XYZ file of C-alpha atoms in Angstrom:
695
model
C 55.083 -81.590 -8.121
C 58.481 -80.084 -6.847
C 60.920 -80.962 -5.003
C 61.857 -82.037 -1.286
C 65.231 -82.094 1.004
C 65.514 -85.302 1.854
C 64.639 -86.238 5.264
C 68.717 -87.991 5.503
C 70.300 -84.918 4.494
C 69.287 -83.460 7.462
C 72.128 -82.268 9.290
C 72.578 -82.371 12.917
C 68.999 -82.216 15.080
C 69.011 -85.923 16.337
C 65.884 -85.509 18.536
C 63.677 -83.910 16.203
C 64.749 -87.251 13.516
C 64.614 -89.205 15.964
C 60.458 -87.821 17.340
C 60.020 -87.661 13.804
C 60.592 -91.282 13.235
C 59.042 -92.290 15.952
C 55.798 -90.772 15.572
C 55.985 -93.484 12.008
C 56.768 -96.494 13.180
C 54.313 -95.696 16.270
C 51.508 -93.054 15.080
C 49.846 -93.371 18.170
C 52.158 -91.185 20.285
C 50.542 -88.465 19.581
C 52.567 -85.795 17.491
C 55.714 -83.664 17.406
C 56.035 -79.959 18.818
C 59.488 -78.855 17.275
C 60.037 -75.525 19.403
C 63.390 -73.087 18.331
C 64.530 -70.432 16.928
C 64.614 -68.501 13.822
C 66.527 -70.836 10.314
C 66.933 -73.962 12.426
C 65.695 -75.847 8.986
C 62.470 -77.105 11.696
C 59.730 -76.736 8.492
C 62.636 -78.332 5.665
C 62.907 -81.796 8.350
C 58.764 -81.995 8.981
C 58.273 -81.689 5.518
C 60.957 -84.419 3.673
C 59.295 -86.919 7.045
C 56.105 -87.148 4.511
C 58.390 -88.320 1.842
C 59.685 -91.618 3.935
C 56.204 -92.730 5.202
C 54.512 -96.479 4.103
C 51.896 -96.276 1.820
C 48.063 -95.391 2.667
C 45.263 -97.889 1.576
C 42.198 -96.493 0.437
C 39.317 -97.483 -0.158
C 38.922 -95.537 -4.102
C 36.844 -92.465 -4.937
C 36.691 -92.422 -1.106
C 37.119 -88.454 -0.155
C 37.703 -89.479 2.826
C 40.729 -91.860 2.830
C 38.398 -94.779 4.777
C 40.719 -97.744 5.069
C 39.572 -100.510 3.085
C 39.815 -103.169 5.531
C 37.353 -101.312 8.382
C 35.517 -98.318 7.444
C 33.900 -95.901 8.351
C 30.512 -96.796 8.914
C 29.411 -93.400 8.819
C 31.042 -92.073 5.986
C 29.706 -89.690 3.988
C 30.992 -90.788 0.998
C 29.784 -94.035 2.173
C 28.600 -96.675 2.218
C 31.274 -98.614 1.128
C 30.835 -102.465 0.266
C 34.098 -105.130 0.164
C 36.673 -104.420 -2.164
C 40.391 -104.473 -2.462
C 40.930 -100.417 -2.470
C 43.793 -98.453 -3.873
C 47.369 -96.833 -2.855
C 48.375 -93.627 -2.716
C 51.353 -91.861 -0.872
C 51.167 -90.849 2.367
C 49.142 -86.963 3.064
C 50.822 -84.312 4.527
C 48.725 -81.142 4.744
C 49.551 -77.525 6.381
C 47.303 -76.098 7.688
C 48.240 -72.618 6.916
C 47.561 -69.565 10.770
C 45.122 -67.597 8.266
C 43.045 -70.602 7.695
C 38.760 -69.765 8.259
C 37.254 -72.704 10.144
C 35.152 -73.832 7.054
C 38.811 -74.565 5.584
C 39.975 -76.776 8.346
C 36.107 -78.477 8.851
C 34.829 -78.586 6.071
C 31.901 -76.066 4.030
C 28.710 -77.211 4.100
C 26.149 -75.703 1.478
C 23.056 -74.124 3.811
C 21.353 -72.915 0.781
C 20.702 -76.494 -0.569
C 19.741 -78.461 2.667
C 17.173 -76.034 3.337
C 15.877 -75.799 0.230
C 16.852 -78.988 -1.041
C 17.389 -81.312 1.901
C 20.663 -82.148 0.311
C 24.294 -81.867 2.325
C 26.582 -80.670 -0.247
C 29.593 -81.697 1.491
C 32.909 -79.899 0.663
C 35.901 -81.315 2.861
C 37.824 -79.343 4.417
C 41.843 -79.438 5.353
C 40.551 -82.560 8.586
C 39.148 -85.125 6.069
C 42.951 -84.575 3.668
C 44.528 -85.125 6.401
C 43.729 -88.348 8.060
C 45.512 -91.010 8.250
C 48.294 -88.481 7.417
C 50.170 -85.949 8.818
C 48.283 -82.572 9.696
C 51.412 -80.437 9.863
C 51.116 -76.329 10.927
C 53.457 -73.665 11.001
C 53.857 -71.395 13.459
C 51.797 -73.491 15.109
C 51.195 -70.395 18.580
C 49.889 -68.226 16.229
C 47.177 -69.938 15.657
C 43.245 -68.445 15.903
C 42.025 -69.692 19.181
C 38.605 -71.192 17.760
C 41.283 -72.897 14.891
C 42.750 -74.823 18.455
C 40.000 -75.230 19.665
C 38.565 -77.135 16.265
C 41.752 -79.170 16.242
C 41.120 -80.233 19.742
C 38.214 -82.009 19.468
C 39.571 -83.654 15.939
C 42.616 -85.196 17.869
C 40.700 -85.957 21.392
C 37.503 -87.876 18.883
C 39.308 -89.010 16.354
C 36.615 -86.976 14.292
C 35.405 -84.095 12.510
C 31.853 -82.880 12.975
C 29.876 -79.824 10.863
C 26.985 -78.876 12.306
C 25.421 -75.320 10.431
C 21.540 -74.828 12.180
C 20.739 -78.379 12.146
C 22.700 -79.999 9.079
C 24.901 -82.167 10.365
C 28.073 -83.819 8.716
C 30.524 -86.334 10.591
C 33.791 -87.944 8.881
C 36.821 -89.944 10.395
C 40.076 -87.172 11.638
C 42.691 -89.095 12.735
C 46.249 -87.393 11.529
C 49.151 -87.279 12.740
C 49.552 -83.609 14.503
C 53.422 -81.452 13.841
C 53.451 -77.952 15.371
C 56.116 -75.697 14.451
C 57.107 -72.507 16.442
C 58.838 -69.524 18.037
C 58.794 -69.566 21.716
C 60.222 -65.485 21.358
C 56.225 -65.183 19.202
C 54.282 -66.640 22.374
C 53.640 -69.550 24.106
C 50.648 -71.999 22.797
C 47.630 -72.664 24.995
C 47.933 -75.881 27.991
C 45.007 -78.247 26.577
C 47.416 -78.160 23.005
C 50.503 -78.475 24.538
C 49.177 -81.709 26.255
C 47.878 -82.805 22.370
C 51.411 -83.284 21.769
C 53.010 -86.012 22.200
C 56.662 -85.468 22.061
C 58.386 -81.938 21.678
C 62.252 -81.286 20.882
C 63.832 -78.203 21.180
C 65.892 -77.042 18.049
C 68.574 -74.387 18.212
C 71.158 -73.901 15.301
C 74.509 -75.223 16.148
C 77.921 -73.191 16.842
C 80.231 -75.559 15.183
C 81.676 -73.823 12.586
C 81.854 -77.363 10.139
C 78.547 -78.736 11.080
C 77.483 -74.856 9.765
C 79.951 -75.203 7.383
C 77.930 -78.593 5.854
C 74.636 -77.376 6.459
C 75.119 -74.356 3.876
C 76.806 -76.563 1.118
C 73.864 -79.083 1.087
C 71.303 -76.675 1.082
C 72.944 -74.370 -1.653
C 73.545 -77.809 -3.436
C 69.823 -78.736 -3.201
C 68.450 -74.691 -4.685
C 71.250 -74.901 -8.058
C 69.568 -79.174 -8.885
C 67.193 -80.250 -5.918
C 66.705 -83.532 -8.837
C 70.440 -83.826 -8.417
C 70.488 -83.702 -4.887
C 67.526 -86.226 -4.377
C 69.198 -88.535 -6.514
C 72.160 -88.315 -4.651
C 70.570 -89.521 -1.349
C 67.599 -92.025 -2.543
C 69.443 -94.592 -1.472
C 69.725 -93.656 2.155
C 65.984 -92.032 2.003
C 65.235 -96.081 0.285
C 66.757 -97.581 3.450
C 64.849 -95.283 6.055
C 61.209 -95.796 4.573
C 62.346 -99.860 5.167
C 63.702 -99.002 9.040
C 60.384 -97.600 9.479
C 58.351 -100.293 7.400
C 60.092 -102.879 9.193
C 60.118 -101.002 12.707
C 56.428 -100.620 12.118
C 55.571 -104.321 11.790
C 57.613 -105.255 14.775
C 56.262 -103.098 16.913
C 52.872 -105.487 18.118
C 55.426 -107.837 19.546
C 56.953 -105.186 21.722
C 56.375 -106.223 25.040
C 56.351 -103.456 28.128
C 57.318 -105.370 31.248
C 55.236 -104.305 34.483
C 58.933 -102.808 35.931
C 59.377 -101.132 32.935
C 55.813 -99.868 33.452
C 56.394 -98.901 37.095
C 58.935 -96.714 35.949
C 56.913 -94.924 34.028
C 54.386 -94.185 36.594
C 57.083 -92.778 38.755
C 58.327 -90.868 36.490
C 55.209 -89.106 35.357
C 54.768 -88.735 39.423
C 58.090 -87.418 40.482
C 58.176 -84.848 38.126
C 54.516 -83.570 39.102
C 52.948 -84.407 35.192
C 49.099 -82.943 35.557
C 46.550 -86.166 34.312
C 47.387 -90.252 32.952
C 48.051 -88.844 29.644
C 52.361 -88.541 30.055
C 52.521 -92.263 31.312
C 50.394 -93.640 28.064
C 52.656 -91.286 25.749
C 56.333 -92.357 27.738
C 55.067 -96.334 27.288
C 53.867 -95.743 23.854
C 57.522 -93.518 23.129
C 59.030 -96.077 24.500
C 57.958 -99.342 22.832
C 58.295 -97.902 18.766
C 62.340 -96.978 20.180
C 62.254 -100.617 20.653
C 61.640 -101.196 17.602
C 63.295 -98.885 16.448
C 66.311 -100.442 17.687
C 65.069 -103.630 16.511
C 63.820 -104.932 19.751
C 61.538 -107.005 22.123
C 61.451 -105.717 24.598
C 61.747 -102.149 26.209
C 64.207 -101.163 28.311
C 65.261 -98.229 31.388
C 67.306 -96.764 28.540
C 63.962 -96.374 26.564
C 62.208 -95.262 29.098
C 64.845 -91.928 29.825
C 64.567 -90.840 26.286
C 61.104 -91.193 25.907
C 61.011 -89.131 29.456
C 62.763 -86.811 27.741
C 60.728 -86.728 24.876
C 57.571 -86.678 26.473
C 57.211 -84.492 30.032
C 59.455 -80.695 29.742
C 56.060 -79.766 27.897
C 53.799 -80.980 30.654
C 55.647 -79.564 32.873
C 55.134 -75.802 32.275
C 53.376 -74.370 35.405
C 53.359 -71.023 34.105
C 54.016 -69.379 30.978
C 57.536 -67.764 32.186
C 58.441 -71.255 33.111
C 60.655 -73.081 30.504
C 60.093 -75.981 29.583
C 63.124 -78.780 30.462
C 64.208 -81.355 32.715
C 65.677 -82.156 35.509
C 68.158 -84.881 33.884
C 69.685 -85.732 37.492
C 65.945 -86.521 38.876
C 64.986 -87.991 35.589
C 68.173 -90.560 36.652
C 67.979 -91.099 40.235
C 63.985 -91.652 40.142
C 64.474 -94.651 37.579
C 67.364 -96.115 39.507
C 64.834 -96.268 42.429
C 62.336 -98.152 40.974
C 65.330 -100.270 38.647
C 63.714 -103.962 38.022
C 65.448 -106.622 36.377
C 66.340 -105.632 32.638
C 66.031 -106.742 30.102
C 69.361 -108.295 27.890
C 68.615 -106.319 24.521
C 69.140 -108.502 21.786
C 72.846 -109.459 20.978
C 71.812 -109.567 17.463
C 68.412 -107.085 16.680
C 66.109 -108.614 13.990
C 65.856 -105.028 12.495
C 67.568 -104.018 8.824
C 70.517 -102.964 11.094
C 72.148 -102.381 14.732
C 71.641 -99.260 15.336
C 70.506 -98.538 18.397
C 67.375 -95.769 19.896
C 68.554 -92.328 17.956
C 68.955 -94.640 15.191
C 73.117 -94.844 15.266
C 74.866 -97.411 13.502
C 76.637 -97.310 9.928
C 74.685 -97.604 6.657
C 70.908 -97.565 8.581
C 70.276 -94.125 7.025
C 68.982 -92.693 10.285
C 70.194 -90.538 12.492
C 74.055 -90.871 13.180
C 74.456 -93.236 10.270
C 77.983 -92.141 7.732
C 78.100 -90.346 4.265
C 76.322 -90.566 0.968
C 79.008 -93.449 0.456
C 78.346 -94.804 3.323
C 74.080 -94.722 3.992
C 73.464 -92.406 5.902
C 74.031 -89.256 7.987
C 77.537 -87.291 9.047
C 77.202 -84.606 10.947
C 80.678 -83.225 9.453
C 79.535 -83.830 5.687
C 82.014 -86.582 4.508
C 84.586 -85.742 6.686
C 85.228 -88.712 9.638
C 83.206 -91.865 11.206
C 80.419 -90.094 13.629
C 82.987 -91.631 16.215
C 85.797 -89.747 15.746
C 83.535 -86.019 15.207
C 83.649 -85.138 18.866
C 79.749 -83.937 19.205
C 79.045 -79.967 19.765
C 77.387 -78.850 22.273
C 74.054 -78.087 22.072
C 73.558 -73.818 21.769
C 71.276 -73.073 24.566
C 67.952 -70.859 23.399
C 69.443 -67.153 23.433
C 68.848 -64.576 26.317
C 68.038 -61.077 26.416
C 71.760 -59.691 27.500
C 71.377 -58.284 31.233
C 70.452 -54.153 31.161
C 73.541 -53.163 34.118
C 73.157 -50.573 36.402
C 74.965 -47.359 34.738
C 75.400 -44.449 37.718
C 72.808 -43.497 40.069
C 71.223 -47.155 39.064
C 70.126 -49.788 41.473
C 70.881 -53.534 40.610
C 67.616 -54.997 38.710
C 65.482 -56.674 42.407
C 63.418 -59.535 41.877
C 59.687 -59.517 40.740
C 57.060 -60.184 44.384
C 54.927 -63.558 43.981
C 52.871 -62.967 41.223
C 48.811 -62.702 41.484
C 45.364 -62.349 39.801
C 44.218 -59.108 38.871
C 41.092 -58.144 38.117
C 39.697 -57.332 34.588
C 41.233 -54.195 32.351
C 39.752 -53.911 29.274
C 38.674 -51.432 26.264
C 35.457 -49.822 26.078
C 33.074 -50.339 23.028
C 33.264 -53.034 20.529
C 35.606 -53.632 18.549
C 36.632 -56.122 15.996
C 39.911 -57.133 16.429
C 41.607 -60.932 16.310
C 39.867 -63.197 19.050
C 40.990 -62.852 22.100
C 39.347 -62.339 25.814
C 40.086 -59.463 26.960
C 37.040 -56.846 25.239
C 34.589 -56.835 23.592
C 33.900 -57.702 20.134
C 32.352 -58.664 16.638
C 33.700 -62.474 15.800
C 32.890 -65.331 14.320
C 32.282 -67.213 17.752
C 29.985 -66.227 20.532
C 26.482 -64.516 21.488
C 24.140 -63.967 18.759
C 23.007 -60.225 18.323
C 21.452 -59.458 15.672
C 21.673 -61.092 11.562
C 22.665 -59.088 8.099
C 23.027 -59.890 4.085
C 25.986 -62.393 4.000
C 29.018 -60.585 2.438
C 30.691 -63.898 0.427
C 30.033 -66.782 1.496
C 27.392 -67.844 3.823
C 29.166 -69.556 7.439
C 27.264 -69.072 10.269
C 23.075 -68.011 9.353
C 20.304 -67.083 11.528
C 17.604 -69.319 10.785
C 15.293 -67.173 12.221
C 15.548 -64.121 10.013
C 16.123 -66.163 7.250
C 12.891 -67.862 7.127
C 11.512 -64.424 8.323
C 12.880 -63.035 4.809
C 11.408 -65.935 3.013
C 8.039 -65.993 4.143
C 6.651 -63.130 2.339
C 7.484 -64.451 -1.049
C 6.000 -68.065 -0.997
C 2.747 -67.643 -2.997
C 4.718 -65.606 -6.053
C 7.619 -68.422 -6.113
C 5.062 -70.898 -7.076
C 5.215 -72.694 -3.219
C 2.606 -75.187 -3.744
C 3.764 -78.556 -1.190
C 5.441 -77.547 2.703
C 9.062 -76.826 2.372
C 9.920 -72.931 2.172
C 11.537 -72.109 -1.363
C 14.660 -70.072 -0.079
C 16.231 -68.150 -2.607
C 20.129 -66.680 -1.976
C 18.781 -63.122 -1.228
C 17.013 -64.567 1.605
C 20.236 -66.055 3.956
C 20.898 -64.285 6.623
C 24.035 -63.595 8.484
C 24.631 -64.471 12.279
C 25.811 -61.506 13.968
C 27.553 -62.374 16.970
C 29.495 -60.604 19.511
C 32.446 -61.917 21.374
C 35.850 -61.515 22.942
C 38.787 -59.981 21.348
C 42.857 -59.602 22.172
C 44.088 -56.415 22.370
C 47.449 -55.018 22.755
C 48.459 -54.146 25.709
C 51.218 -51.343 26.512
C 53.140 -51.013 29.353
C 54.853 -48.090 30.126
C 56.407 -48.443 33.534
C 59.013 -45.858 35.633
C 62.337 -47.188 36.388
C 63.065 -44.372 38.469
C 64.914 -43.153 41.324
C 61.825 -42.336 42.848
C 61.431 -46.058 42.129
C 63.313 -47.615 43.485
C 62.989 -48.311 46.604
C 64.030 -52.476 46.927
C 60.669 -53.783 48.385
C 58.403 -51.133 45.900
C 60.490 -52.030 43.596
C 59.712 -55.438 43.541
C 56.158 -54.831 43.914
C 55.704 -52.887 40.914
C 57.455 -55.508 39.026
C 55.184 -58.132 41.130
C 51.898 -55.798 39.796
C 53.511 -56.325 35.647
C 54.019 -59.668 35.947
C 51.011 -60.105 37.187
C 49.247 -57.997 34.212
C 51.439 -59.636 31.784
C 50.526 -62.536 33.371
C 46.601 -62.162 31.698
C 47.602 -60.740 28.788
C 48.777 -64.710 28.373
C 45.455 -66.031 29.288
C 43.336 -63.361 27.092
C 45.711 -64.234 23.407
C 47.099 -60.533 24.149
C 50.309 -58.796 22.040
C 52.250 -56.128 24.893
C 55.289 -54.328 24.363
C 56.637 -52.581 26.786
C 58.510 -49.171 27.008
C 61.083 -48.102 30.288
C 61.930 -44.854 30.942
C 64.532 -43.556 33.569
C 67.342 -41.134 33.903
C 66.991 -38.621 31.137
C 64.834 -40.628 28.079
C 62.895 -43.382 27.325
C 63.321 -46.584 25.322
C 61.426 -50.051 24.418
C 62.400 -52.804 25.842
C 60.357 -54.527 23.629
C 58.311 -54.315 20.596
C 54.806 -55.301 20.600
C 55.298 -59.118 20.734
C 53.391 -62.341 21.065
C 55.198 -63.355 22.868
C 54.938 -62.542 26.661
C 58.122 -64.753 29.090
C 59.762 -61.372 26.633
C 58.313 -59.121 28.269
C 58.767 -61.497 31.410
C 62.837 -61.480 30.943
C 62.975 -58.161 29.834
C 61.242 -56.188 33.294
C 62.925 -59.122 35.579
C 66.375 -57.110 34.756
C 65.214 -53.885 34.749
C 67.402 -51.923 36.888
C 66.105 -48.902 38.506
C 67.632 -45.291 39.332
C 67.508 -41.609 37.849
C 65.140 -38.497 37.350
C 61.789 -39.725 35.945
C 61.553 -37.708 32.207
C 57.858 -38.879 32.908
C 56.407 -37.260 29.539
C 59.551 -39.263 27.697
C 58.285 -42.429 28.195
C 54.368 -41.191 27.751
C 55.455 -39.761 24.006
C 57.700 -42.790 23.557
C 54.770 -45.075 24.333
C 52.861 -42.584 21.500
C 55.360 -43.727 19.146
C 54.664 -47.417 19.457
C 51.038 -47.209 19.603
C 51.315 -44.894 15.987
C 53.101 -47.847 14.488
C 51.005 -50.612 15.085
C 47.650 -48.973 14.694
C 49.099 -49.103 10.821
C 50.495 -52.426 10.925
C 46.832 -54.315 12.587
C 44.260 -51.670 12.358
C 41.696 -53.777 13.765
C 43.586 -54.620 17.270
C 42.741 -51.491 19.571
C 45.582 -50.589 22.409
C 45.044 -50.724 26.278
C 48.137 -48.465 27.771
C 48.843 -49.332 31.349
C 51.649 -46.344 32.489
C 52.822 -48.160 35.764
C 54.381 -44.619 37.999
C 53.790 -42.546 40.996
C 52.891 -39.307 39.000
C 55.747 -37.753 39.851
C 58.297 -36.068 36.439
C 60.769 -33.887 37.626
C 63.040 -34.423 34.399
C 64.453 -35.846 30.906
C 66.289 -34.355 27.400
C 63.317 -31.612 26.346
C 63.730 -28.064 27.974
C 60.311 -27.019 29.811
C 58.667 -27.055 33.131
C 58.415 -31.180 33.280
C 54.222 -31.795 35.011
C 53.358 -29.373 31.858
C 54.938 -31.079 28.996
C 54.174 -34.832 30.729
C 50.148 -33.153 30.750
C 50.739 -32.885 27.335
C 52.486 -36.122 26.181
C 48.747 -37.289 27.584
C 46.749 -35.330 26.622
C 48.063 -36.529 22.948
C 46.583 -40.628 24.170
C 43.515 -38.883 25.011
C 43.330 -36.842 22.262
C 43.515 -39.972 20.077
C 41.595 -42.183 21.932
C 43.882 -44.641 23.408
C 42.369 -46.537 26.448
C 44.565 -46.227 29.679
C 45.091 -47.301 32.692
C 47.455 -45.779 35.450
C 48.833 -47.993 38.161
C 49.768 -45.923 41.295
C 52.398 -46.557 42.479
C 52.840 -43.937 44.784
C 53.430 -45.347 48.928
C 53.480 -43.591 52.489
C 50.969 -42.392 54.235
C 51.085 -39.061 52.737
C 50.088 -38.661 49.479
C 50.575 -35.960 46.537
C 47.737 -37.845 43.768
C 50.035 -37.258 41.226
C 49.026 -40.876 39.406
C 45.206 -39.568 39.539
C 46.276 -36.399 37.808
C 47.567 -38.283 35.475
C 44.998 -40.020 34.225
C 42.566 -37.791 34.383
C 44.853 -36.450 31.920
C 44.899 -39.303 29.741
C 41.257 -39.707 29.760
C 41.405 -43.001 31.326
C 41.155 -44.285 34.754
C 44.066 -45.028 38.099
C 43.631 -47.738 39.766
C 46.174 -48.379 43.253
C 48.433 -51.300 43.319
C 46.102 -53.057 45.998
C 42.854 -52.902 43.922
C 44.796 -54.554 40.944
C 43.939 -57.983 42.989
C 40.867 -59.242 41.644
C 40.101 -59.929 45.114
C 40.534 -56.237 46.721
C 37.161 -55.052 48.066
C 38.209 -51.947 45.600
C 35.861 -52.398 42.265
C 38.843 -51.798 39.455
C 37.252 -50.871 36.515
C 35.487 -48.684 37.090
C 35.732 -49.160 33.452
C 37.844 -46.431 31.320
C 34.867 -45.411 30.320
C 34.342 -43.829 33.622
C 37.897 -42.135 33.184
C 37.027 -40.804 29.297
C 33.661 -39.302 31.404
C 35.902 -37.319 33.470
C 38.322 -36.336 30.946
C 35.793 -34.892 29.426
C 34.204 -32.994 32.314
C 37.292 -31.534 32.988
C 37.893 -30.784 28.707
C 34.265 -28.715 29.175
C 35.208 -27.241 32.848
C 38.454 -25.782 30.801
C 35.974 -24.774 27.902
C 34.025 -22.476 30.592
């Protein structure tokens, strides 16, 4: 078994360590979502937590980790009789992003169930994680159908596996911990709300702290066992503190004044539902127990709000999570009652406060290896002598400056709900909500012979395949004699996510302030639609003499919105350069992900007035458009032309692309005109035009 990096050796990241420890004290808090840039030891800290958790009593031989004191009456391995049971270490089960549904919830042998009536069930990761930690690295990249299963298990506390009426149910209560890089996309609001706490992490900008991180990591890689031995005392002390806090937790009281502060805080920040109130109450109680107190204070409530509310205040995917601390302090002060005095000498294992500080506690903020804890700067000065490094903000893209002939960026108009843009035909891409596709979930459209393990049985087709052979197989009773060759897999049709590539005209002809604001608002609306439909997005802009990839294809619509907001306008209109750049991007993406079908959205008034290439700009643009049409790329041109006299250039471009054109007004979902006169209609027009040219 490989040696894990010690939890107490993690440098800095006090909020992350505190959030994880509070969940270790009270699993009812509901888990932690760790957001942050890559390379910030998110996964290292989470994996190290499992080594600190107390051993779990289980029924001997039970694959579902039933508690001997109260075994699950519906356990597939039950019923369990009375007995002392056994102990095993706490588990941390990792859910891979690309895991199958059967790997998560378990698999049922359908052939044996139909032919023999036996429920042969192989437990999945949810069973393994019961009474432990379920860890999902890059949780924002998890497929939707797996997220749905996680939501169900987290809400009900059990997992239900059903295949054509044959079902198995088992308990699945776990601590859900996820890590994510926001640059790669956001989480669905339903799953976001399931995480009790959230923490933002960023690499320290303090050189001394960074040196200490590197020093410890290199020492661990050189000799993991020796490095772990250096921190064994601190790990043992912290483990003991967790056990003591768990024992103290039932004695902690939550007064009416504190409950009023919690309710007032949640109301003031307009969080949805009541889960935030409950999570805050549990977190504040855990904070008091962690500090060795039996009374919850206002400071506990404040700390609980900073951990439990930021991710519940988002109103759109473009809103950054966060909390106005001045408003929080005002609310707590307004509803402040009589705070109980903290015990002068807490009954906990040490004198640490809610943040785990204090010498010798082995927790966040303590001393070094010689003093029993973790120093922010290695074995240097005591924590109180070291100035706390400022937390580095999450880096944002640098604003683009307007050059000669360009105007500064204008603010986007208010986004609106758009009509559906879809790719014609039937795809096989990643599950999403945009275009029709063959998927694991959706309505059943037929059956086929299974390739590999059977996952979705088509019962009628299976019976139909087996029926003609019953006499030859010697059937005598009422049961159906089923062979492996009789099984049929259900084919299903659902929706897929696409790659939506925006090519945005930022030239001088688009530079009127009111007009560009409306254009940006429209693109922002399409980005919001792409977020809701689980698409990847990319952004190409063109102005002056050339085009550039403002954002390579990504799952983060936040990043695309940020680039769009800072986009200046001005100069000539190199339309052909924009289309060629988009063609290059799509070509590379087809190699990377052949199953994800693209949708090109060109936002322009259709004018072409220059670029680096020599020749007629209009002819060059038409030639570049025909490249996309020849490869069958679905496309939509958002016509930004305004005024009483219109040249119809965007419509001509749409014909060359083999797509369809839509005005800004038609893009709105509440517009009378129908938008998707489908991309197929545009392709039909393109085919007719090609035929006329050939004639």
